[in-house]
XYZ file of C-alpha atoms in Angstrom:
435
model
C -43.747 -22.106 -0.996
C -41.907 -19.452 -2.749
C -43.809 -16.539 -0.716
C -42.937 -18.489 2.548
C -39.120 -19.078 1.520
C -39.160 -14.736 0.794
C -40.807 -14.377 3.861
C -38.001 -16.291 6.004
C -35.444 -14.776 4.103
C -36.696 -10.995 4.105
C -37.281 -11.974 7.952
C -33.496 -13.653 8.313
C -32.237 -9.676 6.788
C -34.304 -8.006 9.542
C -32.672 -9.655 12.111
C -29.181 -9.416 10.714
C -29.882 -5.486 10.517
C -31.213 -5.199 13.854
C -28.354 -7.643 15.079
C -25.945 -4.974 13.229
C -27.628 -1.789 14.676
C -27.225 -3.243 17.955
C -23.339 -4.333 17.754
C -22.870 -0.306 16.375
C -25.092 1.446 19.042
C -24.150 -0.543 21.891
C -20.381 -0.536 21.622
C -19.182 1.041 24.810
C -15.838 2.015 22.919
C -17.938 3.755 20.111
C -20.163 6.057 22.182
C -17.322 7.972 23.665
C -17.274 9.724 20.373
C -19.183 10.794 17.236
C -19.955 8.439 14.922
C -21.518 8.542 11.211
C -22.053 4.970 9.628
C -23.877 4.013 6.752
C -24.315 0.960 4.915
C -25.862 0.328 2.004
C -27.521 -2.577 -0.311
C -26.754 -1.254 -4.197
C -28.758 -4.248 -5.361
C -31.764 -3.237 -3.775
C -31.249 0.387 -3.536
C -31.864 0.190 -0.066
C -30.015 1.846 3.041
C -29.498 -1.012 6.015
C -27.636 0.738 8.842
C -27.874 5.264 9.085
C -26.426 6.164 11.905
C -25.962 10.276 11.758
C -25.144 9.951 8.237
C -26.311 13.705 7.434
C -23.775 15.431 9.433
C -20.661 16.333 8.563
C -17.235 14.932 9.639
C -14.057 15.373 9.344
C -13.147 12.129 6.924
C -8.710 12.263 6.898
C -7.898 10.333 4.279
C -11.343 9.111 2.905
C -10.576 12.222 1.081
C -8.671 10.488 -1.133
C -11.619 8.811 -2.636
C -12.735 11.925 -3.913
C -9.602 12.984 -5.100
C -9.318 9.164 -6.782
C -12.349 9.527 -8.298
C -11.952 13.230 -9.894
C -8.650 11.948 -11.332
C -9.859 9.417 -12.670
C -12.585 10.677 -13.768
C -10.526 13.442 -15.682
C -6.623 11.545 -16.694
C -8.536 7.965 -17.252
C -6.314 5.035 -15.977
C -3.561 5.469 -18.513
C -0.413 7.258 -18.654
C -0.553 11.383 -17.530
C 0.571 14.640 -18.658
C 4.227 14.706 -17.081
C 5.711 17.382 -18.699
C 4.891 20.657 -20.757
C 6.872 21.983 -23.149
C 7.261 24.475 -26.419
C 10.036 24.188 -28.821
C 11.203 27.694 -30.196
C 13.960 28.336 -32.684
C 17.352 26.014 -30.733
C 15.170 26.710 -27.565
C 12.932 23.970 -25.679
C 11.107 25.594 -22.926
C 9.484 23.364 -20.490
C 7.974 23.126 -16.878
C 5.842 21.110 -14.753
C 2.434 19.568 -14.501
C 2.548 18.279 -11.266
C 3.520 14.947 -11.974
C 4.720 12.861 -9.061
C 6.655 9.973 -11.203
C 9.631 11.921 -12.649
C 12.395 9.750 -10.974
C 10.592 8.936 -7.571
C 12.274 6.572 -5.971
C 9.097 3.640 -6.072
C 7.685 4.858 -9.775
C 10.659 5.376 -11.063
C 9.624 7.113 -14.427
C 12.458 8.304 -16.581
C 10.503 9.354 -19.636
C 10.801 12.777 -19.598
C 14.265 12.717 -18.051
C 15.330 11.036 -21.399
C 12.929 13.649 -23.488
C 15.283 16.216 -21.918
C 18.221 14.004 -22.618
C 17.666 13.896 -26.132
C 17.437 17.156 -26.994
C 19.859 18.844 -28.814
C 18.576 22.370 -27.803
C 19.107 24.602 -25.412
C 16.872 23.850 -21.981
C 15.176 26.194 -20.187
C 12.844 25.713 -17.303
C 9.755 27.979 -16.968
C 9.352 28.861 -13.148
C 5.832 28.578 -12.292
C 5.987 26.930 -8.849
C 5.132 30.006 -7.543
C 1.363 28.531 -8.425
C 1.931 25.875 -5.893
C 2.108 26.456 -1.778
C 4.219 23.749 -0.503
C 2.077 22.746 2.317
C -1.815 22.631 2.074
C -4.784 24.640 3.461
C -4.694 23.443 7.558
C -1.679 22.094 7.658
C 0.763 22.589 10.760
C 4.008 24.168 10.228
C 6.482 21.178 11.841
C 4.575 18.709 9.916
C 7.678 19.651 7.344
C 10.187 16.620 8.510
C 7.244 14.023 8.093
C 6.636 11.974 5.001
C 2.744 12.291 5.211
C 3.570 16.581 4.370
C 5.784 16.040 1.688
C 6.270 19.402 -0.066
C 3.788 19.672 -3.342
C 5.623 21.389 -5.868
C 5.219 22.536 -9.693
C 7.718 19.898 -11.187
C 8.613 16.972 -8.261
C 12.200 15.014 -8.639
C 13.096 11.829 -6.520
C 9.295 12.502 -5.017
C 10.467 15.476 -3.087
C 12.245 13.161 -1.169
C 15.900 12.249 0.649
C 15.150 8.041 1.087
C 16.940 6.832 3.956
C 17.529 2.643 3.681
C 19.157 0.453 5.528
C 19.069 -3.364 3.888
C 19.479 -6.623 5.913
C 22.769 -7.436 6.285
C 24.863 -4.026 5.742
C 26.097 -1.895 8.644
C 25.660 1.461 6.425
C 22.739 3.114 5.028
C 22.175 4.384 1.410
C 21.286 7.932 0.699
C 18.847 8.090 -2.073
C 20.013 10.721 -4.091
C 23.322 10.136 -3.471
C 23.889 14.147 -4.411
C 22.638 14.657 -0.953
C 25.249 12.566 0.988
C 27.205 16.046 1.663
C 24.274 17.576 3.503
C 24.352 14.742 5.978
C 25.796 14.733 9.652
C 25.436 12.361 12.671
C 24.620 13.993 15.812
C 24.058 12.747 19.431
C 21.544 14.606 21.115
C 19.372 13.748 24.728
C 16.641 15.425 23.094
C 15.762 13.522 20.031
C 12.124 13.996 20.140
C 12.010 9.818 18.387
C 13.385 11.402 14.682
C 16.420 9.038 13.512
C 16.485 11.705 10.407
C 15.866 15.555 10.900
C 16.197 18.144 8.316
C 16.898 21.768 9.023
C 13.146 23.886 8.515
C 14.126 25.942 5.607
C 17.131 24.108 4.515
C 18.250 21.116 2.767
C 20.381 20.055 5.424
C 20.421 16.801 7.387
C 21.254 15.321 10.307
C 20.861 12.109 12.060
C 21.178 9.859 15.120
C 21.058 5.949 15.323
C 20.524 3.955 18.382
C 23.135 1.758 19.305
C 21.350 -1.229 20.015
C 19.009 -1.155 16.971
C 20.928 0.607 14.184
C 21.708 -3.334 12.595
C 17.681 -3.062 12.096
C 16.699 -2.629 8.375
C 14.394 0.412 7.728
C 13.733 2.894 5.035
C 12.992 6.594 5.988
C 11.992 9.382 3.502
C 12.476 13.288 4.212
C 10.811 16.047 3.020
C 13.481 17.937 0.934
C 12.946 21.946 0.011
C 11.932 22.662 -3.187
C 12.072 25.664 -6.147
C 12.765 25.746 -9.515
C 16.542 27.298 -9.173
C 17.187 23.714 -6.580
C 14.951 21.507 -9.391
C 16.948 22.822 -11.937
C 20.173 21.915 -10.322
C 19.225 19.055 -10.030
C 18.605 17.713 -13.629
C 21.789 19.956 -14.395
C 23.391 17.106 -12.634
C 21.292 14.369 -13.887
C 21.217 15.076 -17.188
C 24.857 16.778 -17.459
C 23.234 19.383 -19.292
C 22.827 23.443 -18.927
C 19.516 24.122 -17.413
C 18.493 27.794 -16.953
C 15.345 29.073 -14.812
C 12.970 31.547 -17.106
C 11.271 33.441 -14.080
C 8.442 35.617 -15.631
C 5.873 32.473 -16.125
C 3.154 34.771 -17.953
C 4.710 35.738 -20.705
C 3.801 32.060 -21.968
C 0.619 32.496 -23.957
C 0.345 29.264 -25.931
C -0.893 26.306 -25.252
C 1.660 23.814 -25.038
C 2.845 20.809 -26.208
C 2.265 17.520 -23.461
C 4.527 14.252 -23.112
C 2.897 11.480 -21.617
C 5.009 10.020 -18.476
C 3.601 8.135 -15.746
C 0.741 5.441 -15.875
C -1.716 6.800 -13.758
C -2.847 2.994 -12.655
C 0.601 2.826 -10.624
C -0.079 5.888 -8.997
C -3.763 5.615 -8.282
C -2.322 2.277 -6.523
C 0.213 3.760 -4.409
C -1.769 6.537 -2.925
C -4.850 4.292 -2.132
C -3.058 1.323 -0.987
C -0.480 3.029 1.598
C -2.700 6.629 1.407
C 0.348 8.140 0.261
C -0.708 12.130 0.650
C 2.417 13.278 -1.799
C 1.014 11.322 -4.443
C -3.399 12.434 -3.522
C -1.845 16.347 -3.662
C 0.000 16.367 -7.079
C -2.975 14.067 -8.621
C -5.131 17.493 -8.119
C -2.257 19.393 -9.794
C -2.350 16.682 -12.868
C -6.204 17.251 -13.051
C -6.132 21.468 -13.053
C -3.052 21.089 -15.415
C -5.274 18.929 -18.334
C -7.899 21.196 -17.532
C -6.374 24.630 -18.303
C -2.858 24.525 -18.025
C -2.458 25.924 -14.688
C -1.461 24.242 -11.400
C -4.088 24.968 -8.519
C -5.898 22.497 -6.597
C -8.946 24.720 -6.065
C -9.829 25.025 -9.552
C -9.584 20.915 -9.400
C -11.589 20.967 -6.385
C -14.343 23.230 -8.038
C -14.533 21.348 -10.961
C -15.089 18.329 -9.778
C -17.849 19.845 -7.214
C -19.611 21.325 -10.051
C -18.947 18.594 -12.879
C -18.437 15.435 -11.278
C -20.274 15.692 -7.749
C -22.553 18.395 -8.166
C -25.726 15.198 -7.197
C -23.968 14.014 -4.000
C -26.433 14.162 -0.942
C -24.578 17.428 0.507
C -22.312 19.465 -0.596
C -17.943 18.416 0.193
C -16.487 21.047 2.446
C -13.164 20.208 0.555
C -9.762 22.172 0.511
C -6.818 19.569 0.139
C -6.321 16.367 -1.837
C -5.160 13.985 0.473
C -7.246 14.778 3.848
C -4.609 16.151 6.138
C -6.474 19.168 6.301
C -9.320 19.228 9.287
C -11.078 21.911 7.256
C -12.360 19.041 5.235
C -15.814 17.697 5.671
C -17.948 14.826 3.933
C -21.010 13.285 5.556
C -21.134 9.453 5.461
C -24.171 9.313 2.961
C -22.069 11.457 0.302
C -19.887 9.286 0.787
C -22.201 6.277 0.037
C -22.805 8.351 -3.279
C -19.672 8.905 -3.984
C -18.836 5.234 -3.488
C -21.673 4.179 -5.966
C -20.040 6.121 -8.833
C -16.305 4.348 -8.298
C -18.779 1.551 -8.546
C -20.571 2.272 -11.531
C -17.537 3.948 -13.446
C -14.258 1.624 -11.969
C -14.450 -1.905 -12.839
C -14.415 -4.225 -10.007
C -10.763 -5.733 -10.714
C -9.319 -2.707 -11.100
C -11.201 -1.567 -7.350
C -9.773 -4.418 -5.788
C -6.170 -3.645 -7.782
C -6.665 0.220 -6.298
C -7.798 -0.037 -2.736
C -6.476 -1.627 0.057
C -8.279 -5.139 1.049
C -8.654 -6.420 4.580
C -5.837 -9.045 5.558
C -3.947 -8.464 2.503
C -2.702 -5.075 1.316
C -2.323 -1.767 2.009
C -3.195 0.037 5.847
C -5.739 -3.028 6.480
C -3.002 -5.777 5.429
C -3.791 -6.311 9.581
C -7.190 -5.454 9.325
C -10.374 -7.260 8.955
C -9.260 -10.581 7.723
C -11.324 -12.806 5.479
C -11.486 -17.003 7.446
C -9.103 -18.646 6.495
C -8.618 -19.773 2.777
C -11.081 -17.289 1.948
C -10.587 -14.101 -0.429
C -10.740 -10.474 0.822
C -14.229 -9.332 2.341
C -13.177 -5.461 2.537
C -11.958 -3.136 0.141
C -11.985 0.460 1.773
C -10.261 3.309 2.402
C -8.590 4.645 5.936
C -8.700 7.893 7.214
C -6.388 8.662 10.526
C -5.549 11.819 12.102
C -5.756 12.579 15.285
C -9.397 13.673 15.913
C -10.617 11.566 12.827
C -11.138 7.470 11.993
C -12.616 6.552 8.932
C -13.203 3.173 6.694
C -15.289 3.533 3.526
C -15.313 1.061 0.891
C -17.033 -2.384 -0.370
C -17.741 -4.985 1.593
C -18.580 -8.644 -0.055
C -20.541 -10.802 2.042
C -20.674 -14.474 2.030
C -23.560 -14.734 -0.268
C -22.050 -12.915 -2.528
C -23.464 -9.226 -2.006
C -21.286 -6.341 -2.562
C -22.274 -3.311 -0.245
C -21.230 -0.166 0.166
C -20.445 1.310 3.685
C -18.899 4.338 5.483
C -17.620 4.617 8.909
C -16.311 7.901 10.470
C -15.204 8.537 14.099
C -14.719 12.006 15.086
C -13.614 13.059 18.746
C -12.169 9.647 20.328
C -9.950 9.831 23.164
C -9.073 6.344 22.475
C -6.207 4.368 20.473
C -7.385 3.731 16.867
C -6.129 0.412 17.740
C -9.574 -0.309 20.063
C -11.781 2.128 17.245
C -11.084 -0.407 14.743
C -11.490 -3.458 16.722
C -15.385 -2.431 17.324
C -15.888 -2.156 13.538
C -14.407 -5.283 12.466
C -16.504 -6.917 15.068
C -19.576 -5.594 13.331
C -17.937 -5.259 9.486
C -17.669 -8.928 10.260
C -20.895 -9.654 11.374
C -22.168 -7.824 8.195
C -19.919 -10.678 5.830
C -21.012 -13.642 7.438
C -24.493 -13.320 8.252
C -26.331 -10.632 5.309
């Protein structure tokens, strides 16, 4: 009886995969592109769907798994390096690690804002942004007034951000910094291009333009600001009320220095995987290079990791930015897989589900993949959208209580994402209810 009851059961999987195969390969939405999928059984070590899953694609933001993983991998889930700093004579010398907390407007971390506050010395800031280009390898120029291309910088403030916010009720908006109300002008223009807020390219100045009939509607915009060390300084001149003076020469710094702990790194692995916040991806690359040898270069994090972390992945990451708006990035679907067994193996499960967004809940699939109702979330998985790339990779929990692994990207669509990720949540769902 037991050999029969295997028998119908290894026979009811068969038929589910085939079933699955079939919903994949004869989409008519899915073969107007290039598709890599792969889904895997952990359990049994064994691979249930491959569809292309040795070629290479351009992923978008499934890069941030990778760049999850080699952070935490490297900072742990705890708090990070925010600030460096050396303390000579009535001097303290300090300058940035690439944290992303130091008063951002949703993290909010004050700590070293109140190190510098506390000091009775004289405060210096050591310039070495120069190790940082603001925009990443493959990036377009006029992505500079977006959110996604926030500038990556040496030592962020406010997030590298002017917020924008307009609450329910109130016929103004609030300017978060308020130091950058002055820089601010309405203007009516025909050619508006959609932008309510526009900066200037190469200067912090702003203007803006409200539609009459909607401008009651609460909303919350962030733009880019223009960073250096002469504006960053400034700028904790007037937070802190204190003298802050820009050392240029960076190299004459041959000690290693001291480190004060700022940020927990749990609130910012959240962000950045839940809403695939790319701001938050680049300076977690600057965080890892910084612990590593004190300098700020996502390459050398990059590298690392290749050669440390990932060096038994099926093929090797073509891999140049941390948070995938590059299309010089490439994964294939079964590194991927590999790469998703380690978060696995290494993450605990709560803290997965606390991380990544989850189907019908949270994140960019809150309106995704929903679970029946009065049933938890069956997908935990990363997006990936630009405009030649889809991609979902994550766990999926089926109703018998499996946890598999899967990757989905779409390269080459000249379709709304909208109708791309209707066709996998017919078949992602397929995969909960019936394996």
């Amino acid at each position: 009886m037991k050999n029969f009851l295997l028998g119908l059961l290894i026979l009811f999987s068969s038929c589910t995969i085939q079933k699955i195969n079939k919903s994949l390969k004869n989409s008519e939405p899915l073969q107007k592109g290039h598709m890599g999928f792969m889904l895997l059984d952990p359990e049994q070590n064994k691979v249930l769907v491959d569809i292309n899953s040795d070629k290479y694609f351009i992923p978008a933001s499934n890069t941030k798994l990778f760049t999850f993983y080699t952070s935490y991998s490297v900072l742990g889930d705890e708090l990070v390096y925010g600030l460096n700093y050396l303390e000579r004579g009535d001097s303290l010398i300090f300058w940035g690690t690439g944290d992303p907390g130091f008063l951002h407007p949703d993290l909010d971390n004050q700590v070293a804002l109140n190190f510098l506050k506390q000091s009775n010395k004289e405060l210096y800031l050591l310039d070495n942004f120069e190790q940082v280009d603001a925009f990443g390898s493959g990036w377009s120029w006029d992505w500079y007034n977006y959110y996604y291309a926030t500038e990556r910088s040496a030592m962020p403030i406010y997030g590298n951000v002017v917020r924008f916010k307009l609450d329910e009720g109130q016929n103004r908006f609030s300017i978060i910094p308020k130091r950058f109300t002055p820089f601010i002008e309405a203007k009516k223009t025909e050619n508006w291009n959609g932008y309510r807020f526009r900066r200037e390219r190469f200067q912090n100045l702003f203007s803006y333009q409200l539609d009459e009939e909607t401008h009651s509607d609460p909303f919350e915009t962030d733009i880019p600001f223009v960073t250096s060390a002469e504006f960053t300084a400034q700028l904790l001149n007037e937070e802190l009320g204190k003298k802050i003076t820009v050392i240029k020469n960076a190299n004459y710094i041959k000690e290693d220095p001291k480190k004060l702990l700022t940020t927990p790194a749990d609130s910012i692995y959240a962000q950045m995987m839940k809403i695939s916040d790319n701001f938050l991806a680049e300076q977690l690359m600057l965080l890892v290079s910084d612990q590593l040898n004190n300098k700020l270069s996502t390459s050398d994090a990059i590298e690392y990791s290749k050669e440390n972390l990932l060096a038994d992945l099926p093929d090797e990451p073509l891999w140049v930015d941390g948070s995938g708006l590059s299309a010089k990035n490439m994964f294939t679907p079964r590194s991927i897989i590999a790469l998703l067994g380690k978060i696995r193996a290494e993450v605990p499960l709560e803290k997965i589900k606390a991380y990544f967004p989850a189907g019908g809940e949270s994140g960019t699939i809150r309106n995704w993949y929903k679970a029946d109702e009065g049933q938890s979330a069956y997908i935990y998985a990363k997006t990936g959208t630009l405009s030649m790339s889809n991609a979902l990779s994550g766990f999926l929990i089926t109703k018998s209580g499996k946890i598999l692994h899967f990757s989905c990207i779409l390269n080459n669509y000249a379709l709304p994402s909208s109708e791309l990720k209707r066709e996998l949540e017919k078949t992602l769902y397929l995969i909960h209810d019936k394996y």
